[in-house]
XYZ file of C-alpha atoms in Angstrom:
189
model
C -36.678 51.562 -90.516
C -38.359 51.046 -86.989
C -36.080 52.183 -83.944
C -37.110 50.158 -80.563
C -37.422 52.099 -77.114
C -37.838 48.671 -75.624
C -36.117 45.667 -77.572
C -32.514 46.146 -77.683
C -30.239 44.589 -80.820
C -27.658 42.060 -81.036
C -24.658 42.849 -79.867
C -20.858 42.225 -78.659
C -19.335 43.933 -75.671
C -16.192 43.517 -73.560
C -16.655 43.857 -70.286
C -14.036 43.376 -67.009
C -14.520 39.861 -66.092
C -16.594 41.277 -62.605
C -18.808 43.778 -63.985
C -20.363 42.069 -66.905
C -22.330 44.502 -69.141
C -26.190 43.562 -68.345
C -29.028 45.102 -70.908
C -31.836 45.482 -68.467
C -35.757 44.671 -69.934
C -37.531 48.243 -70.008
C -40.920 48.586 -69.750
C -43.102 51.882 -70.904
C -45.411 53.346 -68.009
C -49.054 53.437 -68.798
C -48.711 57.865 -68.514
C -45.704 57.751 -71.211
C -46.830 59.458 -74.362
C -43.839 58.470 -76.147
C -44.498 55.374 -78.439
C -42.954 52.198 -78.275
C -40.569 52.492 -81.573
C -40.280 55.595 -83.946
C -40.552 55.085 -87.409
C -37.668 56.826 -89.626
C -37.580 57.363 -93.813
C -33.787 57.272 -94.423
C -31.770 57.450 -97.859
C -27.873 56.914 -98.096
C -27.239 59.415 -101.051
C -23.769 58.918 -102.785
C -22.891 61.329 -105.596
C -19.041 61.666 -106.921
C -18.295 65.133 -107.477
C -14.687 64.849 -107.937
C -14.358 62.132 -111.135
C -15.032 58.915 -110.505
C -11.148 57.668 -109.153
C -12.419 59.765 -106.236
C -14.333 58.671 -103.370
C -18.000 59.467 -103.507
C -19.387 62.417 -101.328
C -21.993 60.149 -98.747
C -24.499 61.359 -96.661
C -27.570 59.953 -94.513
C -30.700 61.617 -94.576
C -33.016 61.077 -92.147
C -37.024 61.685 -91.274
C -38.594 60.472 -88.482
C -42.532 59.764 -88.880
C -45.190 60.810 -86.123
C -47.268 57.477 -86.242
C -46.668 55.057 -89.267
C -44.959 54.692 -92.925
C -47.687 55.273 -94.594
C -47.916 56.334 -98.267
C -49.259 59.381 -97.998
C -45.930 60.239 -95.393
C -43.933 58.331 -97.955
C -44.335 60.762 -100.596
C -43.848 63.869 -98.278
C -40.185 62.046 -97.953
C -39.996 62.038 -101.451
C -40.380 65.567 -102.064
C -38.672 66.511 -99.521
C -35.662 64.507 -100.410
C -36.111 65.721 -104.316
C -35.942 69.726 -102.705
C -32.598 68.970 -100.990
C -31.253 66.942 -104.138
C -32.242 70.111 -106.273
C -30.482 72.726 -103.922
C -27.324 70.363 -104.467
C -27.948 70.659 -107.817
C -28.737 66.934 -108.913
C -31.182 66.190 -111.688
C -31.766 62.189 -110.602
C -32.245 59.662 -107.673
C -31.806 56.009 -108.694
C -33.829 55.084 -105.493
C -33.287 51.467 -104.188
C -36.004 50.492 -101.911
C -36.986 47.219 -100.595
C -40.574 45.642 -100.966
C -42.748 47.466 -97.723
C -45.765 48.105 -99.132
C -45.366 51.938 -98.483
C -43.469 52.248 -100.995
C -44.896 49.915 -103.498
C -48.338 51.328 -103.234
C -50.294 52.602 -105.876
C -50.512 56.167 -104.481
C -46.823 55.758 -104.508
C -46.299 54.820 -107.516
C -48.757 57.607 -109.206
C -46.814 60.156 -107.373
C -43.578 59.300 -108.742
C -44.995 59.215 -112.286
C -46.735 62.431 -111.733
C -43.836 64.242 -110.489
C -41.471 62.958 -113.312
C -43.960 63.837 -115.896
C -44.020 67.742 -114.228
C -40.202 67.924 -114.046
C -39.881 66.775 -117.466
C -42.755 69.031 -118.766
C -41.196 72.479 -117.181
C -37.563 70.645 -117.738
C -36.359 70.924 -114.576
C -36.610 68.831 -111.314
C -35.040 65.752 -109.946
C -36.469 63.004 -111.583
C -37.204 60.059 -109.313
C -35.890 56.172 -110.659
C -37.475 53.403 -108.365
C -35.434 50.649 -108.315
C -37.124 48.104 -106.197
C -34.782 45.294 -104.315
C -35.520 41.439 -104.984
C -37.767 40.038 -102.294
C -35.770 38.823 -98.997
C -32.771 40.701 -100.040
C -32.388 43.405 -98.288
C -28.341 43.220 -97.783
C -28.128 44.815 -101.494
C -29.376 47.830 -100.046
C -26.147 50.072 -99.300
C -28.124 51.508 -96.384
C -28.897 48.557 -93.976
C -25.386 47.930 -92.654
C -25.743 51.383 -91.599
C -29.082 50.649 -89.827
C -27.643 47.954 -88.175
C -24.913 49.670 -87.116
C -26.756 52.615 -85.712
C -28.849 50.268 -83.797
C -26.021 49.034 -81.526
C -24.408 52.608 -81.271
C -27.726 53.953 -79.901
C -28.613 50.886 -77.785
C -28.988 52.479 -73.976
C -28.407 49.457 -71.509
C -29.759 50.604 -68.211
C -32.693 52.909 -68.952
C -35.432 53.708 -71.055
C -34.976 56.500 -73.775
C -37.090 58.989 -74.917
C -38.420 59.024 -78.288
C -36.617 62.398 -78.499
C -33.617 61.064 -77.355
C -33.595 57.778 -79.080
C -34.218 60.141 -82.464
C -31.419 62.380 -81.366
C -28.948 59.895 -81.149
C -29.809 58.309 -84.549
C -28.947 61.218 -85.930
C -25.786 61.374 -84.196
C -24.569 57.793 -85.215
C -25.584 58.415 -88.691
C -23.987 61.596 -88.468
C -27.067 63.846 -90.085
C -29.007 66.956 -88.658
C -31.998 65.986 -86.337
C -34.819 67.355 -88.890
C -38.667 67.819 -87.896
C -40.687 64.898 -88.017
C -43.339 63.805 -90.861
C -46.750 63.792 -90.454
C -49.953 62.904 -92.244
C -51.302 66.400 -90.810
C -48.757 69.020 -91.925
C -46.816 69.546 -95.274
C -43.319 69.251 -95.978
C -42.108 72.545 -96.527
């Protein structure tokens, strides 16, 4: 998901009849070394841990991206997401993904085969199941209403946000811990 500094989403507001709520154009200065929009890996994981007449336990979990999705960055999410699902415990991720080609790449895809053939080899790991969305369908991914959502939540009418700040308070709408961001130059730990 890309998160604007500058364009601002649709949205509903009521306002007092004299002091109509006004989203002011921003601009980025020429010296800001904050980019435009921040890229951000996110998955919506859903497990049921008390039977299934339960609700599920749900969780965001995000990772911003210093530059662009990329493959290389998309498989750092991957394995980063795969350490946290061990920790919990959890042997699987049915992973529903739409069609960006960062995550249909062939790098991609040779990673995920490669790390379900070592978890299945030493017999333990979470073992990753792509389940890629039709084209132009993207509402039968659980997570974009909560995209959306965020997006209006985090909207800042009057000034221009930091990329910090505009990361910070992604987290806080989606309700997950601000985590370091991913990078072609460092490894997930």
């Amino acid at each position: 998901m890309w998160w604007s500094r500058l364009a601002h989403p649709a949205l509903h507001a009521w306002a007092e009849p004299d002091r109509p709520l006004r989203l002011v154009e921003q601009t980025v200065a020429k010296a800001d070394p904050d980019p435009k929009a921040l890229a951000c890996y996110g998955l919506l994981v859903r497990w049921w841990a008390d039977g299934p007449d339960r609700p599920p336990h749900e969780e965001a979990w995000l990772r911003f991206v210093d530059g662009r999705p990329v493959s290389a960055v998309s498989t750092r999410f991957l394995d980063w997401a795969c350490g946290k699902l061990a920790a919990a415990g959890k042997t699987a991720l049915l992973l529903v993904w739409d069609n960006a080609a960062w995550h249909l790449s062939k790098e991609v895809r040779a990673w995920i085969r490669e790390h379900n053939r070592q978890g299945r080899d030493r017999g333990r790991g979470v073992r990753l199941v792509p389940c890629p969305l039709p084209v132009k369908s993207p509402w039968l991914n659980p997570i974009e209403p909560k995209w959306v959502h965020s997006k209006r939540k985090v909207v800042e009418p009057a000034r221009l946000l930091t990329a910090r700040e505009l990361a910070e308070r992604v987290c806080a709408a989606l309700e997950c811990p601000y985590e370091p961001h991913l990078s072609l130059m460092e490894k997930v730990a």
